[in-house]
XYZ file of C-alpha atoms in Angstrom:
370
model
C -60.370 -27.850 52.107
C -56.725 -26.964 52.473
C -55.730 -29.749 50.077
C -58.216 -28.560 47.475
C -56.887 -24.995 47.793
C -53.313 -26.194 47.128
C -54.473 -28.132 44.075
C -56.248 -25.115 42.633
C -53.190 -22.890 43.199
C -50.923 -25.471 41.487
C -53.268 -25.720 38.524
C -53.324 -21.914 38.230
C -49.506 -21.783 38.213
C -49.356 -24.410 35.462
C -51.840 -22.453 33.364
C -49.909 -19.202 33.872
C -46.595 -20.806 32.829
C -48.181 -22.378 29.763
C -49.598 -18.988 28.781
C -46.234 -17.188 29.334
C -44.232 -19.663 27.252
C -45.737 -18.593 23.872
C -45.319 -14.947 24.879
C -41.601 -15.444 25.631
C -41.119 -17.323 22.350
C -42.865 -14.569 20.416
C -40.718 -11.957 22.167
C -37.524 -13.833 21.193
C -38.548 -14.050 17.548
C -39.460 -10.380 17.587
C -36.025 -9.377 18.902
C -34.257 -11.431 16.235
C -36.461 -9.927 13.548
C -35.803 -6.400 14.807
C -32.059 -7.123 14.757
C -32.158 -8.180 11.106
C -34.316 -5.175 10.241
C -31.830 -2.834 11.922
C -28.967 -4.382 9.917
C -30.960 -3.938 6.700
C -31.710 -0.289 7.492
C -28.040 0.325 8.312
C -26.976 -1.172 4.961
C -29.572 0.927 3.110
C -28.343 4.105 4.822
C -24.722 3.280 3.945
C -25.655 2.636 0.315
C -27.641 5.867 0.073
C -24.751 7.830 1.567
C -22.349 6.239 -0.931
C -24.622 7.045 -3.876
C -24.981 10.625 -2.630
C -21.190 11.070 -2.495
C -20.336 9.408 -5.798
C -21.960 9.822 -9.208
C -21.129 6.352 -10.544
C -23.745 3.599 -10.842
C -23.215 -0.097 -11.452
C -23.577 -1.223 -15.069
C -24.314 2.338 -16.188
C -22.086 4.614 -18.212
C -21.359 7.750 -16.196
C -21.510 10.961 -18.189
C -18.451 13.170 -18.166
C -20.417 16.099 -16.808
C -21.316 13.990 -13.766
C -17.859 12.605 -13.087
C -15.319 15.153 -14.316
C -13.252 16.518 -11.461
C -10.340 18.915 -11.521
C -6.841 18.046 -10.371
C -4.549 21.064 -10.478
C -1.027 19.719 -10.388
C 2.238 20.097 -12.251
C 3.338 17.718 -14.983
C 4.945 14.399 -14.199
C 8.542 15.601 -14.481
C 7.844 18.969 -12.863
C 6.162 17.375 -9.856
C 9.015 14.867 -9.485
C 11.488 17.742 -9.480
C 9.356 19.467 -6.837
C 9.536 16.344 -4.656
C 13.308 16.204 -5.125
C 13.574 19.873 -4.213
C 11.687 19.331 -0.943
C 13.869 16.302 -0.291
C 17.079 18.276 -0.853
C 15.963 21.150 1.373
C 15.882 18.770 4.339
C 18.560 16.351 3.212
C 20.237 16.070 6.603
C 17.072 14.951 8.387
C 15.955 12.576 5.646
C 19.517 11.296 5.210
C 19.729 10.320 8.881
C 16.301 8.694 8.637
C 17.445 6.633 5.644
C 20.644 5.637 7.447
C 18.760 4.509 10.567
C 16.336 2.281 8.704
C 19.058 0.934 6.414
C 20.969 -0.174 9.516
C 17.803 -1.781 10.871
C 17.340 -3.681 7.618
C 20.973 -4.775 7.674
C 20.670 -6.008 11.250
C 17.555 -7.954 10.277
C 19.479 -9.628 7.493
C 17.364 -8.128 4.701
C 20.355 -7.626 2.416
C 21.329 -9.721 -0.563
C 24.414 -11.907 -0.512
C 27.451 -11.012 -2.563
C 26.992 -14.121 -4.740
C 23.771 -12.732 -6.200
C 25.495 -9.536 -7.191
C 28.341 -11.520 -8.725
C 25.826 -12.996 -11.163
C 24.716 -9.461 -12.051
C 28.364 -8.530 -12.554
C 28.742 -11.450 -14.991
C 25.788 -10.143 -16.997
C 27.296 -6.662 -17.093
C 30.627 -8.067 -18.274
C 28.841 -9.764 -21.170
C 27.019 -6.543 -21.970
C 30.275 -4.592 -22.167
C 31.570 -6.748 -25.035
C 28.710 -5.959 -27.416
C 26.892 -2.935 -26.040
C 25.164 -1.930 -29.261
C 24.184 -5.527 -30.023
C 23.092 -7.827 -27.247
C 24.554 -5.574 -24.592
C 21.411 -3.490 -24.116
C 19.316 -6.599 -23.557
C 21.831 -7.986 -21.100
C 21.854 -4.728 -19.161
C 18.076 -4.939 -18.989
C 18.400 -8.512 -17.769
C 20.884 -7.365 -15.156
C 18.389 -4.750 -14.050
C 15.723 -7.428 -13.603
C 18.144 -9.532 -11.597
C 18.953 -6.504 -9.466
C 15.265 -5.885 -8.788
C 14.713 -9.509 -7.791
C 17.871 -9.617 -5.654
C 16.327 -7.871 -2.680
C 13.161 -9.947 -3.023
C 15.219 -13.141 -2.975
C 17.049 -12.010 0.139
C 13.808 -11.257 1.987
C 12.481 -14.667 0.945
C 15.233 -16.317 3.009
C 14.207 -14.522 6.193
C 12.527 -16.252 9.098
C 8.819 -15.488 9.753
C 9.604 -13.268 12.743
C 12.241 -11.422 10.683
C 9.611 -10.800 8.007
C 7.394 -9.202 10.635
C 10.238 -7.000 11.887
C 11.099 -5.956 8.328
C 7.492 -5.012 7.531
C 7.243 -3.056 10.773
C 10.461 -1.187 9.989
C 9.168 -0.238 6.527
C 5.848 0.964 8.001
C 7.649 2.966 10.686
C 9.900 4.550 8.053
C 6.757 5.502 6.125
C 5.067 6.945 9.233
C 8.182 8.869 10.274
C 8.491 10.438 6.827
C 4.823 11.445 6.734
C 4.966 12.899 10.257
C 8.059 14.969 9.460
C 6.582 16.223 6.188
C 3.337 17.240 7.869
C 5.282 19.290 10.397
C 7.370 20.857 7.634
C 4.263 21.802 5.651
C 2.834 23.487 8.769
C 5.858 25.786 8.826
C 7.546 24.127 11.789
C 11.091 22.839 12.154
C 10.779 19.277 13.427
C 13.638 17.182 14.711
C 14.262 13.651 13.578
C 14.061 12.467 17.183
C 10.516 13.812 17.477
C 9.536 12.097 14.250
C 10.904 8.744 15.415
C 9.185 8.961 18.803
C 5.837 10.497 17.826
C 5.094 8.984 14.426
C 4.210 5.517 15.703
C 0.812 6.512 17.130
C -1.217 5.377 14.066
C 0.725 2.116 13.721
C -2.267 -0.166 14.350
C -4.486 1.878 12.044
C -1.841 1.737 9.332
C -1.579 -2.029 9.767
C -5.342 -2.195 9.219
C -5.019 -0.350 5.905
C -2.075 -2.590 4.943
C -4.274 -5.640 5.557
C -6.916 -4.147 3.251
C -4.202 -3.572 0.643
C -2.994 -7.176 0.936
C -6.547 -8.465 0.467
C -6.935 -6.320 -2.640
C -3.678 -7.731 -4.037
C -4.824 -11.331 -3.646
C -6.008 -11.633 -7.295
C -2.428 -11.000 -8.454
C -1.253 -13.772 -6.132
C -3.831 -16.087 -7.679
C -2.479 -15.185 -11.123
C 1.016 -16.179 -10.012
C -0.284 -19.514 -8.697
C -2.229 -20.094 -11.919
C 0.883 -19.319 -13.958
C 2.928 -21.839 -11.976
C 0.231 -24.503 -12.292
C -0.346 -23.989 -16.030
C 3.386 -23.858 -16.751
C 3.930 -27.174 -14.997
C 1.461 -28.936 -17.308
C 2.678 -27.162 -20.452
C -0.535 -25.286 -21.288
C 1.270 -21.972 -21.659
C 3.582 -23.400 -24.308
C 0.718 -23.209 -26.787
C 0.438 -19.823 -28.482
C -3.310 -19.468 -28.042
C -3.211 -20.627 -24.417
C -0.386 -18.243 -23.592
C -2.147 -15.333 -25.307
C -5.424 -16.046 -23.493
C -3.698 -16.330 -20.107
C -1.744 -13.101 -20.463
C -4.824 -11.268 -21.720
C -6.767 -12.334 -18.634
C -3.774 -11.608 -16.384
C -3.304 -8.105 -17.834
C -7.005 -7.344 -17.318
C -6.953 -8.522 -13.697
C -3.736 -6.631 -12.921
C -5.168 -3.431 -14.421
C -8.343 -3.784 -12.353
C -6.333 -4.445 -9.173
C -4.167 -1.369 -9.778
C -7.327 0.669 -10.356
C -8.752 -0.750 -7.129
C -5.766 -0.151 -4.831
C -5.262 3.474 -5.918
C -7.452 4.827 -3.128
C -5.910 2.406 -0.607
C -2.418 3.806 -1.229
C -3.777 7.289 -0.565
C -5.439 5.852 2.557
C -1.947 5.077 3.912
C -1.535 8.863 4.169
C -5.077 9.618 5.359
C -4.853 7.097 8.196
C -1.979 9.041 9.786
C -4.377 11.862 10.662
C -5.411 11.925 14.350
C -8.548 9.986 15.174
C -8.892 8.243 11.797
C -9.711 4.537 11.795
C -8.643 2.204 8.950
C -12.011 1.720 7.235
C -12.836 5.408 7.578
C -9.457 6.235 5.990
C -10.283 3.918 3.083
C -13.674 5.611 2.676
C -12.244 9.142 2.813
C -9.482 8.305 0.340
C -12.076 6.815 -2.005
C -14.003 10.089 -1.856
C -10.807 11.998 -2.652
C -9.976 10.042 -5.806
C -13.496 9.611 -7.195
C -13.782 11.253 -10.602
C -10.002 11.287 -11.073
C -8.929 7.770 -10.110
C -7.110 7.089 -13.382
C -5.055 10.258 -13.128
C -4.166 9.435 -9.518
C -3.240 5.883 -10.521
C -0.955 7.135 -13.310
C 0.810 9.473 -10.873
C 1.363 6.729 -8.316
C 2.676 4.371 -11.001
C 5.002 7.134 -12.192
C 6.431 7.405 -8.678
C 6.944 3.645 -8.494
C 8.671 3.660 -11.884
C 10.951 6.523 -10.773
C 11.894 4.620 -7.633
C 12.537 1.393 -9.580
C 14.760 3.065 -12.190
C 16.700 4.899 -9.502
C 17.167 1.710 -7.495
C 18.367 -0.279 -10.488
C 20.600 2.541 -11.781
C 22.320 3.074 -8.437
C 22.783 -0.648 -7.950
C 24.280 -1.260 -11.405
C 26.596 1.741 -11.012
C 27.675 0.435 -7.605
C 28.397 -2.998 -9.056
C 30.586 -1.489 -11.777
C 32.414 0.716 -9.284
C 32.864 -2.160 -6.848
C 34.303 -4.320 -9.616
C 36.767 -1.593 -10.596
C 37.886 -1.034 -7.004
C 38.427 -4.737 -6.414
C 40.549 -4.927 -9.541
C 42.727 -2.119 -8.169
C 42.724 -3.442 -4.588
C 42.306 -7.240 -4.630
C 42.512 -7.387 -0.853
C 39.109 -5.719 -0.540
C 37.269 -8.491 -2.388
C 35.698 -9.709 0.863
C 34.030 -6.361 1.631
C 30.259 -6.607 0.851
C 29.917 -3.088 -0.512
C 27.033 -3.766 -2.896
C 24.665 -5.433 -0.361
C 24.911 -2.518 2.048
C 24.467 0.001 -0.738
C 21.377 -2.011 -1.722
C 20.008 -1.638 1.820
C 20.650 2.116 1.747
C 18.986 2.416 -1.657
C 15.957 0.440 -0.456
C 15.557 2.680 2.586
C 15.913 5.705 0.328
C 13.204 4.307 -1.967
C 10.759 3.927 0.940
C 11.393 7.441 2.272
C 11.321 9.060 -1.177
C 8.096 7.360 -2.244
C 6.461 8.297 1.071
C 7.491 11.897 0.363
C 6.146 11.656 -3.185
C 2.812 10.192 -2.059
C 2.344 12.688 0.766
C 3.059 15.723 -1.409
C 0.744 14.321 -4.070
C -1.941 13.829 -1.407
C -1.558 17.479 -0.421
C -2.133 18.492 -4.025
C -5.330 16.431 -4.115
C -6.593 17.936 -0.850
C -5.805 21.473 -1.983
C -7.976 20.891 -5.041
C -10.831 19.134 -3.264
C -13.388 19.853 -5.977
C -16.581 17.841 -5.669
C -17.947 15.921 -8.665
C -20.686 17.729 -10.564
């Protein structure tokens, strides 16, 4: 009897396990299905929130009444003068900031060699002989060489030096924004406080920079395509060259249109408690309905920085050449490379000031689309 009882209990256990196995399998499939459903509902909620915030629809022409948004701001020249006025009012603080980061760049080796500037000097000498003829074109060519000089110097850096240089540029940007925010609040910040306290959103800013780099990838693909097509001679044909540059111009315009909100996000992300993707979303909401006007303003600031950089560098080359003619013993002094580092640091600080003040104008006129 005892043996029969054990057999019956064993058979009952086998039946119970065979009945529980389908139930456990069904429960597993149900959990996976619920997980996918939750993801779908989350995506639907995000899309509905985006459509509620923005009037634009894919493949539909948005009416002006639904997308027009005010942007009360001075003209291009007037706003640039306003930025320069703010810069001059605190020239001692910003000057020390520029000097510090220029020294950091010099220590990292991110300065161009004197040989590169000698080639620019040769172009300027040729321009002086026939200024009203080919001289203007040669000066323009010298300006292009001057712009590429710093890029060529950074290309010779080691990978770890590239990282240090990028971090120094980001920290210069964060320090400038932190100091300007304190100034706009009516306080009198010290440069020491800006250097010590501005690095809090460093990781968040790096996240936005990564988003910006991803958005710039199409331009990198254009450069690779240009190199590949030039090597096989396709761009030598007139039609092939025209088609390539037409496609390239379209892609570059779309990329510039795309990254407009991301540049503003570099200011938004410095606010306390703002994460990178949230900064990108908030900046997109700020520029919606006026993205083209914001893009034109940002491009104007870049153009102002580029012309200033080239002008200062060419003037320094001419002055350095004149001084070395008077004092031949000073030919070994690399004046132009260090002036280039100072000018580059100035460009970073000035454009950060320009972008922050422009961001304040956008926030002050935070009109919602109709």
